[in-house]
């Protein structure tokens, strides 16, 4: 089942602009994570926000979480061509001894020079 | 840095063959995961493992099995490959929640498998 749904599916911006991607989910979560995937490569973890947190920053990344609306957003400020990639949100629920994640379908970001 | 290594980047097999996809991690992670990624469907969990010789079904286990004989290695097996199993397969690993909660997963670069 697809827990997280990203919006928009595709986004094209100019270098230097900000990029905002949204993620909605359906059930209660323990944490929400954002990942990046360059074409033909594996996913790379960007940032994790716990269900009791509302906002988190990491470099040019800002993530917000609204558990009442079951939504999150990822903001990339001052985008660069190297930010071109697919971005996925993943919701986590503790299962047994691990951290099972359910991924959304992703937002394809293209940053043009 | 955590390294998750998948044995092949590209693999071509025939319908009905038994296919093995191998994954090795070097960070002593207890959790390991196998996903498949298809356009428009995102990542879907096939199987995961919390410990050696332990496995649990994910969302789409049909047609697959797994093996975890050693902590660092997690194998995905296609018992009798079919064309609808043509996909990108991604392996991941992470620490367990009982040590630290909410751990990120670390991914390999994937195996693009084509079944002809």
XYZ file of N, CA and C in Angstrom:
687
model
N 0.858 -1.189 0.000
C 0.000 0.000 0.000
C 0.889 1.231 0.000
N 0.442 2.275 -0.688
C 1.201 3.501 -0.770
C 0.730 4.408 0.345
N 1.570 4.612 1.338
C 1.203 5.464 2.461
C 1.402 6.926 2.106
N 2.612 7.257 1.593
C 2.890 8.641 1.272
C 2.611 8.932 -0.179
N 1.997 10.079 -0.430
C 1.752 10.512 -1.793
C 2.362 11.893 -1.961
N 3.301 12.012 -2.906
C 3.966 13.287 -3.103
C 3.222 14.141 -4.121
N 3.388 15.430 -3.948
C 2.763 16.392 -4.847
C 3.715 17.582 -4.976
N 4.038 18.049 -6.166
C 3.577 17.531 -7.457
C 4.358 16.276 -7.871
N 3.941 15.637 -8.939
C 4.671 14.485 -9.446
C 5.954 14.935 -10.125
N 5.909 16.119 -10.745
C 7.089 16.658 -11.413
C 7.140 18.160 -11.199
N 8.357 18.691 -11.088
C 8.566 20.105 -10.801
C 9.798 20.568 -11.559
N 9.654 21.664 -12.304
C 10.777 22.214 -13.045
C 10.971 23.663 -12.643
N 12.174 24.007 -12.193
C 12.450 25.359 -11.733
C 13.793 25.823 -12.270
N 14.063 27.109 -12.088
C 15.348 27.670 -12.480
C 16.311 27.629 -11.290
N 17.568 27.520 -11.599
C 18.595 27.532 -10.559
C 18.468 28.812 -9.722
N 18.593 28.650 -8.418
C 18.465 29.780 -7.509
C 17.084 29.904 -6.892
N 16.078 29.313 -7.531
C 14.724 29.346 -6.984
C 14.584 28.294 -5.872
N 13.508 28.449 -5.115
C 13.193 27.455 -4.081
C 12.274 26.384 -4.649
N 12.425 25.169 -4.165
C 11.571 24.059 -4.593
C 10.834 23.511 -3.378
N 9.531 23.374 -3.514
C 8.722 22.829 -2.426
C 7.986 21.586 -2.903
N 8.137 20.514 -2.136
C 7.451 19.258 -2.421
C 6.619 18.878 -1.215
N 5.445 18.323 -1.470
C 4.533 17.973 -0.396
C 4.288 16.474 -0.353
N 3.972 16.004 0.841
C 3.713 14.584 1.050
C 2.506 14.440 1.962
N 1.550 13.630 1.560
C 0.408 13.350 2.430
C 0.387 11.862 2.750
N -0.106 11.538 3.918
C -0.159 10.143 4.322
C -1.479 9.873 5.024
N -1.757 8.604 5.292
C -3.117 8.255 5.724
C -3.227 7.784 7.168
N -2.209 7.095 7.666
C -2.342 6.521 9.011
C -1.353 7.153 9.976
N -1.461 6.811 11.245
C -0.549 7.359 12.254
C 0.877 6.909 11.974
N 1.803 7.807 12.225
C 3.197 7.505 11.945
C 4.061 7.734 13.178
N 5.220 7.111 13.155
C 6.222 7.322 14.187
C 7.228 8.375 13.741
N 7.516 8.370 12.451
C 8.447 9.339 11.892
C 8.214 9.441 10.393
N 8.736 10.490 9.794
C 8.647 10.664 8.350
C 10.047 11.016 7.857
N 10.443 10.393 6.779
C 11.781 10.615 6.244
C 11.690 11.063 4.787
N 12.661 11.824 4.370
C 12.786 12.227 2.965
C 14.071 11.653 2.405
N 13.952 11.142 1.171
C 15.085 10.551 0.478
C 15.204 11.191 -0.903
N 16.412 11.102 -1.437
C 16.689 11.589 -2.777
C 17.240 10.441 -3.606
N 16.890 10.417 -4.900
C 17.401 9.395 -5.793
C 17.841 10.032 -7.103
N 19.129 9.950 -7.366
C 19.636 10.375 -8.669
C 19.331 9.268 -9.681
N 19.244 9.645 -10.928
C 18.850 8.714 -11.981
C 19.741 7.474 -11.996
N 19.115 6.301 -11.915
C 19.852 5.045 -11.999
C 20.619 4.664 -10.745
N 20.400 5.370 -9.660
C 21.119 5.090 -8.424
C 20.156 4.708 -7.305
N 20.730 4.341 -6.150
C 19.898 4.043 -4.996
C 19.443 5.305 -4.293
N 18.637 5.139 -3.265
C 18.129 6.284 -2.517
C 19.123 6.710 -1.451
N 19.154 7.996 -1.215
C 20.025 8.560 -0.188
C 19.161 9.290 0.832
N 19.364 8.976 2.104
C 18.583 9.606 3.167
C 18.957 11.073 3.309
N 17.935 11.936 3.377
C 18.174 13.370 3.530
C 17.905 13.839 4.954
N 16.736 13.516 5.465
C 16.337 14.087 6.739
C 15.205 13.262 7.344
N 15.175 13.186 8.658
C 14.137 12.461 9.377
C 13.479 13.411 10.355
N 12.155 13.375 10.423
C 11.432 14.192 11.389
C 10.508 13.275 12.177
N 10.554 13.394 13.485
C 9.745 12.537 14.339
C 8.327 13.100 14.467
N 7.417 12.279 14.896
C 6.010 12.690 14.940
C 5.760 13.797 15.958
N 6.668 13.972 16.921
C 6.487 15.043 17.907
C 7.249 16.322 17.532
N 7.823 16.346 16.340
C 8.519 17.534 15.854
C 7.678 18.218 14.783
N 7.841 19.520 14.635
C 7.053 20.272 13.656
C 7.903 20.770 12.499
N 9.177 21.009 12.783
C 10.046 21.547 11.743
C 11.471 21.097 11.999
N 12.199 20.904 10.886
C 13.597 20.506 11.026
C 14.386 21.070 9.851
N 15.629 21.460 10.129
C 16.476 22.039 9.087
C 17.737 21.208 8.933
N 18.240 21.172 7.690
C 19.539 20.568 7.438
C 20.117 21.245 6.210
N 21.071 22.149 6.422
C 21.647 22.898 5.314
C 20.583 23.680 4.570
N 20.434 23.420 3.272
C 19.421 24.112 2.464
C 18.053 23.427 2.506
N 17.926 22.415 3.313
C 16.669 21.682 3.416
C 15.890 22.106 4.650
N 14.579 22.253 4.439
C 13.679 22.513 5.569
C 12.476 21.592 5.414
N 12.214 20.835 6.468
C 11.085 19.909 6.466
C 10.099 20.330 7.542
N 8.824 20.300 7.193
C 7.775 20.537 8.182
C 6.879 19.308 8.252
N 6.258 19.140 9.384
C 5.341 18.023 9.595
C 4.116 18.522 10.332
N 2.955 18.251 9.771
C 1.679 18.595 10.403
C 0.895 17.300 10.589
N 0.953 16.742 11.790
C 0.310 15.443 12.018
C -1.211 15.562 12.028
N -1.738 16.750 12.315
C -3.200 16.919 12.302
C -3.733 16.848 10.869
N -2.925 17.292 9.922
C -3.312 17.231 8.505
C -2.683 16.042 7.793
N -1.881 15.286 8.512
C -1.180 14.141 7.942
C -0.439 14.559 6.673
N 0.406 15.578 6.840
C 1.150 16.064 5.681
C 2.519 16.584 6.093
N 3.427 16.584 5.122
C 4.776 17.089 5.323
C 5.195 17.825 4.066
N 6.130 18.747 4.227
C 6.677 19.414 3.061
C 8.194 19.467 3.155
N 8.827 19.397 1.999
C 10.288 19.521 1.893
C 10.570 20.755 1.052
N 11.314 21.677 1.626
C 11.710 22.896 0.922
C 13.209 22.846 0.678
N 13.608 23.019 -0.577
C 15.020 23.155 -0.928
C 15.221 24.608 -1.340
N 16.038 25.318 -0.591
C 16.262 26.726 -0.901
C 17.448 26.888 -1.851
N 17.415 27.971 -2.633
C 18.526 28.322 -3.533
C 18.974 27.098 -4.320
N 18.057 26.522 -5.079
C 18.325 25.246 -5.745
C 19.479 25.361 -6.746
N 20.108 24.218 -6.965
C 21.233 24.096 -7.887
C 20.925 23.012 -8.899
N 21.601 23.049 -10.015
C 21.393 22.016 -11.039
C 21.644 20.620 -10.461
N 22.584 20.525 -9.520
C 22.909 19.238 -8.907
C 21.786 18.702 -8.026
N 20.772 19.519 -7.729
C 19.618 19.056 -6.948
C 18.635 18.275 -7.816
N 18.842 18.271 -9.123
C 17.981 17.513 -10.032
C 18.000 16.041 -9.646
N 16.825 15.512 -9.293
C 16.709 14.143 -8.793
C 15.239 13.868 -8.508
N 14.944 12.650 -8.090
C 13.612 12.317 -7.575
C 13.668 12.335 -6.056
N 12.602 12.835 -5.458
C 12.539 12.954 -4.009
C 11.340 12.163 -3.498
N 11.601 11.361 -2.474
C 10.573 10.480 -1.931
C 10.374 10.758 -0.453
N 9.115 10.747 -0.030
C 8.858 10.718 1.402
C 8.583 9.270 1.799
N 8.874 8.963 3.035
C 8.652 7.614 3.543
C 8.179 7.722 4.976
N 7.101 7.027 5.282
C 6.574 7.066 6.643
C 7.002 5.810 7.377
N 7.308 5.985 8.645
C 7.835 4.893 9.448
C 6.916 4.531 10.594
N 6.818 3.246 10.828
C 6.081 2.737 11.984
C 6.916 1.609 12.553
N 7.187 1.667 13.817
C 8.010 0.632 14.423
C 7.328 -0.706 14.322
N 8.007 -1.671 13.760
C 7.466 -3.011 13.580
C 8.491 -3.996 14.099
N 8.160 -4.737 15.093
C 9.112 -5.680 15.656
C 10.335 -4.950 16.153
N 11.517 -5.309 15.704
C 12.738 -4.646 16.141
C 13.250 -3.623 15.167
N 12.487 -3.284 14.168
C 13.045 -2.459 13.107
C 12.246 -1.238 12.771
N 12.537 -0.671 11.661
C 11.945 0.572 11.215
C 11.446 0.369 9.788
N 10.279 -0.237 9.662
C 9.711 -0.482 8.354
C 9.220 0.828 7.775
N 9.544 1.090 6.524
C 9.149 2.322 5.854
C 8.204 2.023 4.707
N 7.276 2.947 4.480
C 6.398 2.883 3.329
C 6.645 4.128 2.498
N 7.026 3.927 1.243
C 7.440 5.029 0.383
C 6.305 5.505 -0.505
N 6.359 6.793 -0.833
C 5.463 7.349 -1.817
C 6.023 7.154 -3.213
N 5.344 7.748 -4.195
C 5.721 7.566 -5.598
C 6.728 8.602 -6.084
N 7.003 9.615 -5.282
C 8.092 10.523 -5.594
C 7.724 11.757 -6.392
N 8.554 12.790 -6.238
C 8.489 14.014 -7.048
C 9.774 14.119 -7.847
N 9.636 14.275 -9.162
C 10.819 14.457 -10.018
C 11.115 15.945 -10.120
N 12.254 16.344 -9.594
C 12.661 17.741 -9.625
C 13.719 17.952 -10.696
N 13.481 18.954 -11.532
C 14.475 19.338 -12.525
C 14.846 20.788 -12.290
N 16.125 21.048 -12.064
C 16.615 22.400 -11.861
C 17.429 22.791 -13.080
N 16.943 23.826 -13.764
C 17.582 24.218 -15.018
C 18.481 25.432 -14.813
N 19.555 25.454 -15.591
C 20.515 26.560 -15.496
C 19.941 27.826 -16.117
N 31.536 5.706 6.110
C 30.228 5.703 5.458
C 29.699 4.284 5.319
N 28.396 4.171 5.475
C 27.745 2.882 5.279
C 27.837 2.481 3.822
N 28.158 1.214 3.584
C 28.175 0.757 2.215
C 27.267 -0.457 2.073
N 26.320 -0.339 1.161
C 25.448 -1.450 0.814
C 25.749 -1.798 -0.623
N 26.190 -3.028 -0.845
C 26.636 -3.441 -2.167
C 25.717 -4.508 -2.725
N 25.207 -4.235 -3.919
C 24.405 -5.236 -4.625
C 25.269 -5.841 -5.715
N 25.171 -7.157 -5.859
C 26.153 -7.899 -6.655
C 26.157 -7.520 -8.124
N 25.008 -7.153 -8.676
C 24.948 -6.826 -10.102
C 24.193 -5.523 -10.310
N 24.633 -4.690 -11.235
C 23.867 -3.486 -11.591
C 22.808 -3.816 -12.635
N 23.155 -4.733 -13.547
C 22.228 -5.140 -14.602
C 22.255 -6.665 -14.705
N 21.064 -7.229 -14.933
C 20.969 -8.688 -15.021
C 19.862 -9.025 -16.007
N 20.145 -9.976 -16.890
C 19.131 -10.428 -17.853
C 18.971 -11.931 -17.671
N 17.740 -12.361 -17.438
C 17.448 -13.774 -17.224
C 16.250 -14.179 -18.083
N 16.024 -15.478 -18.131
C 14.914 -15.990 -18.940
C 13.771 -16.452 -18.048
N 12.587 -16.429 -18.598
C 11.390 -16.894 -17.897
C 11.601 -18.311 -17.383
N 11.232 -18.520 -16.124
C 11.343 -19.838 -15.520
C 12.647 -20.093 -14.792
N 13.649 -19.253 -15.008
C 14.927 -19.435 -14.310
C 14.783 -19.095 -12.838
N 15.629 -19.681 -12.009
C 15.746 -19.292 -10.605
C 16.825 -18.213 -10.538
N 16.463 -17.076 -9.958
C 17.352 -15.916 -9.965
C 17.727 -15.535 -8.545
N 19.004 -15.263 -8.335
C 19.503 -14.852 -7.022
C 20.036 -13.425 -7.110
N 19.545 -12.548 -6.243
C 20.080 -11.201 -6.112
C 20.722 -11.098 -4.731
N 21.990 -10.655 -4.722
C 22.737 -10.632 -3.475
C 22.954 -9.205 -2.987
N 22.968 -9.059 -1.671
C 23.174 -7.748 -1.057
C 24.054 -7.932 0.168
N 25.080 -7.088 0.292
C 25.986 -7.147 1.437
C 26.130 -5.746 2.023
N 26.058 -5.647 3.361
C 26.285 -4.364 4.031
C 27.424 -4.508 5.024
N 28.134 -3.390 5.249
C 29.362 -3.450 6.055
C 29.251 -2.691 7.370
N 28.018 -2.380 7.806
C 27.859 -1.562 9.012
C 27.252 -2.313 10.179
N 27.239 -3.622 10.105
C 26.730 -4.422 11.223
C 25.262 -4.114 11.526
N 24.520 -3.709 10.484
C 23.093 -3.447 10.659
C 22.341 -4.758 10.845
N 21.397 -4.757 11.764
C 20.586 -5.955 11.956
C 19.435 -6.033 10.955
N 18.922 -4.877 10.557
C 17.783 -4.861 9.636
C 18.244 -4.810 8.183
N 17.623 -5.619 7.355
C 17.866 -5.542 5.919
C 16.545 -5.690 5.185
N 16.465 -5.050 4.012
C 15.204 -4.923 3.283
C 15.427 -5.139 1.788
N 14.430 -5.698 1.128
C 14.402 -5.760 -0.330
C 13.146 -5.057 -0.844
N 13.353 -4.139 -1.794
C 12.261 -3.413 -2.450
C 12.349 -3.630 -3.958
N 11.223 -3.436 -4.629
C 11.264 -3.265 -6.059
C 10.685 -1.896 -6.388
N 11.228 -1.296 -7.453
C 10.820 0.044 -7.839
C 10.352 0.036 -9.276
N 9.123 0.445 -9.490
C 8.533 0.488 -10.819
C 7.971 1.887 -11.080
N 8.043 2.362 -12.331
C 7.545 3.705 -12.651
C 6.093 3.888 -12.225
N 5.839 4.990 -11.534
C 4.480 5.296 -11.109
C 4.024 4.574 -9.858
N 4.814 3.617 -9.394
C 4.417 2.837 -8.202
C 5.338 3.073 -7.017
N 6.435 3.770 -7.227
C 7.362 4.017 -6.126
C 8.067 2.737 -5.696
N 8.501 2.714 -4.443
C 9.166 1.538 -3.883
C 8.145 0.695 -3.137
N 8.198 -0.588 -3.373
C 7.322 -1.507 -2.649
C 8.176 -2.566 -1.954
N 7.847 -2.813 -0.693
C 8.636 -3.732 0.128
C 8.272 -5.178 -0.186
N 9.308 -5.971 -0.478
C 9.091 -7.380 -0.805
C 9.244 -8.242 0.447
N 10.395 -8.150 1.073
C 10.694 -8.886 2.298
C 11.636 -8.049 3.147
N 11.634 -8.310 4.448
C 12.644 -7.725 5.305
C 13.070 -8.715 6.377
N 14.191 -8.386 7.021
C 14.775 -9.284 8.009
C 15.312 -8.462 9.173
N 14.980 -8.890 10.397
C 15.461 -8.194 11.589
C 16.653 -8.882 12.225
N 16.992 -10.057 11.751
C 18.104 -10.769 12.353
C 18.454 -11.946 11.462
N 19.585 -12.560 11.764
C 19.998 -13.728 10.996
C 18.909 -14.800 11.074
N 18.631 -15.401 9.944
C 17.652 -16.474 9.798
C 16.221 -16.023 10.099
N 16.008 -14.753 10.233
C 14.675 -14.234 10.495
C 14.209 -13.458 9.262
N 12.957 -13.655 8.860
C 12.420 -12.937 7.715
C 10.934 -12.662 7.925
N 10.485 -11.572 7.325
C 9.060 -11.255 7.360
C 8.619 -10.781 5.991
N 7.402 -11.124 5.612
C 6.871 -10.689 4.331
C 6.567 -9.207 4.357
N 6.831 -8.585 3.210
C 6.449 -7.202 3.024
C 5.105 -7.111 2.338
N 4.957 -6.128 1.477
C 3.668 -5.896 0.817
C 3.452 -6.770 -0.412
N 4.545 -7.189 -1.066
C 4.393 -7.954 -2.315
C 5.352 -9.151 -2.337
N 5.193 -10.132 -1.443
C 6.144 -11.246 -1.368
C 5.927 -12.361 -2.388
N 4.786 -12.354 -3.075
C 4.448 -13.478 -3.958
C 5.481 -13.611 -5.075
N 5.971 -14.838 -5.243
C 6.946 -15.123 -6.289
C 8.391 -14.927 -5.862
N 8.572 -14.507 -4.600
C 9.916 -14.247 -4.072
C 10.148 -15.026 -2.777
N 11.410 -15.283 -2.483
C 11.803 -15.762 -1.165
C 13.125 -15.080 -0.825
N 13.552 -15.215 0.429
C 14.794 -14.578 0.862
C 15.590 -15.529 1.731
N 16.867 -15.181 1.904
C 17.753 -15.963 2.750
C 18.665 -15.009 3.497
N 18.790 -15.231 4.822
C 19.705 -14.425 5.639
C 20.466 -15.390 6.537
N 21.556 -15.932 5.998
C 22.391 -16.887 6.739
C 23.458 -16.188 7.565
N 23.895 -15.015 7.107
C 24.877 -14.211 7.834
C 24.340 -12.797 8.005
N 24.772 -12.121 9.031
C 24.225 -10.809 9.354
C 24.428 -9.814 8.221
N 25.554 -9.894 7.536
C 25.873 -8.877 6.541
C 25.251 -9.150 5.162
N 24.653 -10.305 4.968
C 24.216 -10.695 3.625
C 22.728 -11.054 3.612
N 22.037 -10.497 2.630
C 20.594 -10.743 2.483
C 20.323 -11.009 1.011
N 19.829 -12.210 0.717
C 19.627 -12.611 -0.677
C 18.148 -12.639 -1.022
N 17.842 -12.177 -2.210
C 16.476 -12.251 -2.739
C 16.460 -13.297 -3.837
N 15.473 -14.190 -3.774
C 15.398 -15.292 -4.720
C 14.081 -15.225 -5.481
N 14.185 -15.242 -6.802
C 12.995 -15.384 -7.640
C 12.908 -16.854 -8.004
N 11.944 -17.541 -7.452
C 11.895 -18.996 -7.563
C 11.750 -19.450 -9.012
N 10.913 -18.778 -9.784
C 10.705 -19.096 -11.199
C 10.366 -17.773 -11.886
N 11.385 -17.140 -12.436
C 11.242 -15.776 -12.920
C 10.146 -15.646 -13.975
N 9.409 -14.541 -13.867
C 8.383 -14.248 -14.864
C 8.582 -12.827 -15.372
N 8.009 -12.529 -16.525
C 8.242 -11.214 -17.145
C 7.741 -10.064 -16.268
N 6.718 -10.311 -15.449
C 6.226 -9.229 -14.588
C 7.125 -8.961 -13.391
N 8.227 -9.677 -13.306
C 9.228 -9.394 -12.279
C 10.382 -8.561 -12.827
N 10.269 -8.140 -14.078
C 11.224 -7.178 -14.630
C 11.065 -5.873 -13.872
N 12.155 -5.407 -13.255
C 12.051 -4.238 -12.388
C 13.438 -3.823 -11.908
N 13.475 -2.706 -11.163
C 14.666 -2.308 -10.433
C 14.503 -2.831 -9.009
N 15.502 -3.560 -8.522
C 15.472 -4.106 -7.176
C 16.491 -3.379 -6.300
N 16.019 -2.905 -5.163
C 16.850 -2.136 -4.242
C 16.939 -2.833 -2.897
N 18.157 -2.926 -2.386
C 18.406 -3.475 -1.065
C 18.728 -2.329 -0.114
N 18.329 -2.455 1.140
C 18.624 -1.423 2.135
C 18.924 -2.078 3.472
N 19.597 -1.315 4.343
C 19.860 -1.811 5.693
C 19.726 -0.666 6.689
N 19.519 -1.022 7.953
C 19.412 0.012 8.988
C 19.673 -0.606 10.357
N 19.895 0.259 11.351
C 19.948 -0.190 12.738
C 18.538 -0.535 13.191
N 18.436 -1.379 14.204
C 17.111 -1.708 14.719
C 16.609 -0.632 15.655
N 15.313 -0.564 15.831
C 14.708 0.468 16.672
C 15.027 0.258 18.137
N 15.332 -0.942 18.582
C 15.549 -1.132 20.008
C 16.866 -0.542 20.463
N 17.787 -0.320 19.523
C 19.054 0.323 19.862
C 18.863 1.844 19.797
N 18.372 2.324 18.695
C 18.011 3.732 18.539
C 16.712 3.749 17.759
N 15.863 4.649 18.051
C 14.580 4.645 17.357
C 14.691 5.344 16.023
N 13.792 5.034 15.117
C 13.610 5.776 13.875
C 14.877 5.926 13.055
N 15.514 4.864 12.726
C 16.756 4.955 11.975
C 16.528 5.080 10.471
N 17.360 5.874 9.777
C 17.268 5.940 8.321
C 17.757 4.638 7.700
N 17.287 4.362 6.499
C 17.749 3.202 5.769
C 18.817 3.622 4.767
N 19.779 2.736 4.575
C 20.874 2.979 3.649
C 20.716 2.024 2.467
N 20.762 2.566 1.268
C 20.440 1.793 0.074
C 21.663 1.458 -0.771
N 21.573 0.316 -1.445
C 22.505 0.010 -2.516
C 22.086 0.729 -3.785
N 22.878 0.583 -4.849
C 22.597 1.274 -6.101
C 21.585 0.551 -6.984
N 21.141 -0.599 -6.553
C 20.078 -1.280 -7.273
C 20.572 -2.257 -8.321
N 19.713 -3.227 -8.628
C 19.938 -4.165 -9.729
C 18.769 -4.028 -10.689
N 19.088 -3.678 -11.924
C 18.025 -3.598 -12.938
C 17.911 -4.962 -13.589
N 16.831 -5.650 -13.282
C 16.621 -7.024 -13.724
C 15.620 -7.062 -14.870
N 16.011 -7.726 -15.941
C 15.111 -7.926 -17.091
C 14.870 -9.417 -17.253
N 13.599 -9.792 -17.321
C 13.222 -11.191 -17.536
C 12.650 -11.300 -18.960
N 13.309 -12.106 -19.769
C 12.880 -12.219 -21.173
C 12.046 -13.467 -21.410
